[in-house]
Amino acid sequence: MLSFDINKYSQRLIAHIQRLTPNVEVGLILCVTTLIVAIPAVIIYRLYFHPLAEVPGRKIHAITGFLTQWKSHIIGTWLREAAQLHRQYGPIVRIGPNHIAVDGSIGWPQVYGHQPGKAEFSKYPNFIFPGDGMSLIGAQKDDHRRQRRRPG
């Protein structure tokens, strides 16, 4: 038969918790203090000292990219919002702490166009092309050149 003495185990548990309490309190104070200091420091850095701080856009987009991702992936209204931001702030808009949106009216040839004597702009590595990857758009430089020059 199993005998279970609840008083014995409850006293041991209480003694163990009392030994841990100062450590837990110090750890909790340290975590809260770190958050109280770190979060405003990151916000101030992203708004005023970040390399993209001078790019126009909403301050909330400079602080966090969550709103952009939410409107893009969950709500699905990001394209309308991006067009409105471009109308309000111009052709280059900051849409995240480390991201900008460039209107197609400027920058397209400079970013994606062929420039003699310079290396080609590489394909986006995370984009997945279905099939065997032999599409003209998804092909790497040599395959792309071969497909372009193929007769017929």
mmCIF file of C-alpha atoms in Angstrom:
data_model
loop_
_atom_site.group_PDB
_atom_site.id
_atom_site.type_symbol
_atom_site.label_atom_id
_atom_site.label_comp_id
_atom_site.label_asym_id
_atom_site.label_seq_id
_atom_site.Cartn_x
_atom_site.Cartn_y
_atom_site.Cartn_z
ATOM 1 C CA MET A 1 0.000 0.000 0.000
ATOM 2 C CA LEU A 2 1.054 3.494 -0.751
ATOM 3 C CA SER A 3 0.879 5.906 2.057
ATOM 4 C CA PHE A 4 0.863 9.566 1.222
ATOM 5 C CA ASP A 5 1.589 12.143 3.875
ATOM 6 C CA ILE A 6 0.329 15.418 2.482
ATOM 7 C CA ASN A 7 1.690 17.460 5.363
ATOM 8 C CA LYS A 8 5.220 16.188 4.808
ATOM 9 C CA TYR A 9 5.191 16.950 1.062
ATOM 10 C CA SER A 10 3.447 20.301 1.425
ATOM 11 C CA GLN A 11 6.010 21.425 4.022
ATOM 12 C CA ARG A 12 8.865 20.381 1.720
ATOM 13 C CA LEU A 13 7.251 22.230 -1.198
ATOM 14 C CA ILE A 14 6.747 25.389 0.862
ATOM 15 C CA ALA A 15 10.364 25.265 2.076
ATOM 16 C CA HIS A 16 11.594 24.849 -1.504
ATOM 17 C CA ILE A 17 9.503 27.799 -2.734
ATOM 18 C CA GLN A 18 10.766 29.962 0.124
ATOM 19 C CA ARG A 19 14.366 29.181 -0.847
ATOM 20 C CA LEU A 20 13.654 30.140 -4.489
ATOM 21 C CA THR A 21 11.653 33.304 -3.777
ATOM 22 C CA PRO A 22 14.592 35.749 -3.533
ATOM 23 C CA ASN A 23 16.056 34.387 -6.787
ATOM 24 C CA VAL A 24 12.715 34.625 -8.570
ATOM 25 C CA GLU A 25 12.163 38.166 -7.341
ATOM 26 C CA VAL A 26 15.620 39.272 -8.472
ATOM 27 C CA GLY A 27 15.136 37.592 -11.852
ATOM 28 C CA LEU A 28 11.723 39.177 -12.328
ATOM 29 C CA ILE A 29 13.030 42.620 -11.389
ATOM 30 C CA LEU A 30 15.938 42.176 -13.797
ATOM 31 C CA CYS A 31 13.628 41.131 -16.649
ATOM 32 C CA VAL A 32 11.205 44.015 -16.087
ATOM 33 C CA THR A 33 14.033 46.542 -15.801
ATOM 34 C CA THR A 34 15.615 45.233 -18.989
ATOM 35 C CA LEU A 35 12.324 45.592 -20.853
ATOM 36 C CA ILE A 36 11.722 49.079 -19.458
ATOM 37 C CA VAL A 37 15.147 50.180 -20.722
ATOM 38 C CA ALA A 38 15.503 48.112 -23.915
ATOM 39 C CA ILE A 39 12.158 48.777 -25.586
ATOM 40 C CA PRO A 40 12.391 52.598 -25.484
ATOM 41 C CA ALA A 41 16.062 52.398 -26.510
ATOM 42 C CA VAL A 42 15.180 50.345 -29.603
ATOM 43 C CA ILE A 43 12.315 52.714 -30.456
ATOM 44 C CA ILE A 44 14.536 55.796 -30.136
ATOM 45 C CA TYR A 45 17.258 54.158 -32.238
ATOM 46 C CA ARG A 46 14.852 53.155 -35.010
ATOM 47 C CA LEU A 47 13.220 56.596 -35.129
ATOM 48 C CA TYR A 48 16.288 58.842 -34.931
ATOM 49 C CA PHE A 49 19.599 56.972 -35.394
ATOM 50 C CA HIS A 50 18.820 54.128 -37.818
ATOM 51 C CA PRO A 51 20.305 54.478 -41.333
ATOM 52 C CA LEU A 52 16.730 54.621 -42.712
ATOM 53 C CA ALA A 53 15.570 57.262 -40.209
ATOM 54 C CA GLU A 54 15.481 59.968 -42.894
ATOM 55 C CA VAL A 55 13.218 57.965 -45.229
ATOM 56 C CA PRO A 56 9.655 59.324 -44.996
ATOM 57 C CA GLY A 57 6.837 57.179 -43.686
ATOM 58 C CA ARG A 58 4.666 56.562 -40.660
ATOM 59 C CA LYS A 59 6.490 56.368 -37.341
ATOM 60 C CA ILE A 60 4.744 53.110 -36.414
ATOM 61 C CA HIS A 61 6.252 51.489 -39.525
ATOM 62 C CA ALA A 62 9.715 52.700 -38.476
ATOM 63 C CA ILE A 63 9.240 51.159 -35.020
ATOM 64 C CA THR A 64 7.837 47.767 -36.021
ATOM 65 C CA GLY A 65 7.129 45.767 -39.144
ATOM 66 C CA PHE A 66 4.210 43.974 -37.502
ATOM 67 C CA LEU A 67 1.561 46.288 -38.948
ATOM 68 C CA THR A 68 2.853 45.815 -42.494
ATOM 69 C CA GLN A 69 2.915 42.032 -42.103
ATOM 70 C CA TRP A 70 -0.547 42.007 -40.510
ATOM 71 C CA LYS A 71 -2.082 44.043 -43.318
ATOM 72 C CA SER A 72 -0.265 42.007 -45.956
ATOM 73 C CA HIS A 73 -0.769 38.439 -44.733
ATOM 74 C CA ILE A 74 -3.832 38.533 -42.467
ATOM 75 C CA ILE A 75 -6.116 41.339 -43.617
ATOM 76 C CA GLY A 76 -4.977 41.565 -47.231
ATOM 77 C CA THR A 77 -5.220 45.351 -47.558
ATOM 78 C CA TRP A 78 -1.514 46.109 -47.869
ATOM 79 C CA LEU A 79 -1.530 47.020 -51.579
ATOM 80 C CA ARG A 80 -4.128 49.760 -51.044
ATOM 81 C CA GLU A 81 -2.259 50.963 -47.976
ATOM 82 C CA ALA A 82 1.068 51.034 -49.852
ATOM 83 C CA ALA A 83 -0.483 53.045 -52.689
ATOM 84 C CA GLN A 84 -1.915 55.503 -50.162
ATOM 85 C CA LEU A 85 1.473 55.809 -48.424
ATOM 86 C CA HIS A 86 3.153 56.556 -51.756
ATOM 87 C CA ARG A 87 0.554 59.251 -52.503
ATOM 88 C CA GLN A 88 1.115 60.775 -49.066
ATOM 89 C CA TYR A 89 4.915 60.462 -48.645
ATOM 90 C CA GLY A 90 6.297 60.128 -52.166
ATOM 91 C CA PRO A 91 7.998 57.424 -54.239
ATOM 92 C CA ILE A 92 10.179 56.037 -51.407
ATOM 93 C CA VAL A 93 8.443 55.091 -48.137
ATOM 94 C CA ARG A 94 9.679 53.312 -45.008
ATOM 95 C CA ILE A 95 7.419 50.337 -44.319
ATOM 96 C CA GLY A 96 9.385 48.583 -41.575
ATOM 97 C CA PRO A 97 12.418 49.036 -39.355
ATOM 98 C CA ASN A 98 14.699 47.686 -42.105
ATOM 99 C CA HIS A 99 12.424 47.899 -45.166
ATOM 100 C CA ILE A 100 11.440 50.522 -47.695
ATOM 101 C CA ALA A 101 8.911 50.458 -50.522
ATOM 102 C CA VAL A 102 9.960 52.036 -53.801
ATOM 103 C CA ASP A 103 7.295 53.138 -56.245
ATOM 104 C CA GLY A 104 7.718 51.603 -59.696
ATOM 105 C CA SER A 105 8.013 55.047 -61.262
ATOM 106 C CA ILE A 106 11.581 55.436 -60.013
ATOM 107 C CA GLY A 107 14.389 53.075 -59.312
ATOM 108 C CA TRP A 108 13.242 50.155 -61.449
ATOM 109 C CA PRO A 109 16.015 50.447 -64.073
ATOM 110 C CA GLN A 110 18.627 51.193 -61.401
ATOM 111 C CA VAL A 111 17.698 48.108 -59.369
ATOM 112 C CA TYR A 112 16.541 45.543 -61.924
ATOM 113 C CA GLY A 113 17.846 46.875 -65.242
ATOM 114 C CA HIS A 114 20.900 45.592 -67.071
ATOM 115 C CA GLN A 115 23.894 47.879 -66.692
ATOM 116 C CA PRO A 116 26.905 47.225 -68.929
ATOM 117 C CA GLY A 117 30.066 46.444 -67.012
ATOM 118 C CA LYS A 118 28.240 45.601 -63.768
ATOM 119 C CA ALA A 119 27.183 42.258 -62.335
ATOM 120 C CA GLU A 120 23.600 41.204 -62.935
ATOM 121 C CA PHE A 121 21.072 41.518 -60.165
ATOM 122 C CA SER A 122 20.759 38.004 -58.747
ATOM 123 C CA LYS A 123 17.438 36.216 -58.501
ATOM 124 C CA TYR A 124 15.649 36.408 -55.181
ATOM 125 C CA PRO A 125 16.950 33.279 -53.391
ATOM 126 C CA ASN A 126 13.825 32.584 -51.300
ATOM 127 C CA PHE A 127 11.378 32.671 -54.198
ATOM 128 C CA ILE A 128 10.200 29.205 -55.152
ATOM 129 C CA PHE A 129 9.658 28.429 -58.819
ATOM 130 C CA PRO A 130 7.445 25.408 -59.450
ATOM 131 C CA GLY A 131 8.556 22.534 -61.625
ATOM 132 C CA ASP A 132 12.103 21.974 -62.746
ATOM 133 C CA GLY A 133 13.099 25.652 -62.516
ATOM 134 C CA MET A 134 13.356 26.024 -66.288
ATOM 135 C CA SER A 135 11.090 29.066 -66.529
ATOM 136 C CA LEU A 136 12.635 32.133 -68.116
ATOM 137 C CA ILE A 137 11.839 34.263 -65.075
ATOM 138 C CA GLY A 138 13.277 31.867 -62.515
ATOM 139 C CA ALA A 139 16.321 30.753 -64.458
ATOM 140 C CA GLN A 140 19.803 31.631 -63.327
ATOM 141 C CA LYS A 141 22.002 33.842 -65.514
ATOM 142 C CA ASP A 142 23.457 31.173 -67.828
ATOM 143 C CA ASP A 143 20.176 29.260 -68.250
ATOM 144 C CA HIS A 144 18.323 32.513 -68.857
ATOM 145 C CA ARG A 145 20.773 33.550 -71.581
ATOM 146 C CA ARG A 146 20.568 30.105 -73.239
ATOM 147 C CA GLN A 147 16.746 30.123 -73.210
ATOM 148 C CA ARG A 148 16.603 33.644 -74.639
ATOM 149 C CA ARG A 149 18.881 32.725 -77.538
ATOM 150 C CA ARG A 150 17.233 29.390 -78.319
ATOM 151 C CA PRO A 151 15.490 29.483 -81.722
ATOM 152 C CA GLY A 152 11.741 29.073 -81.997
#
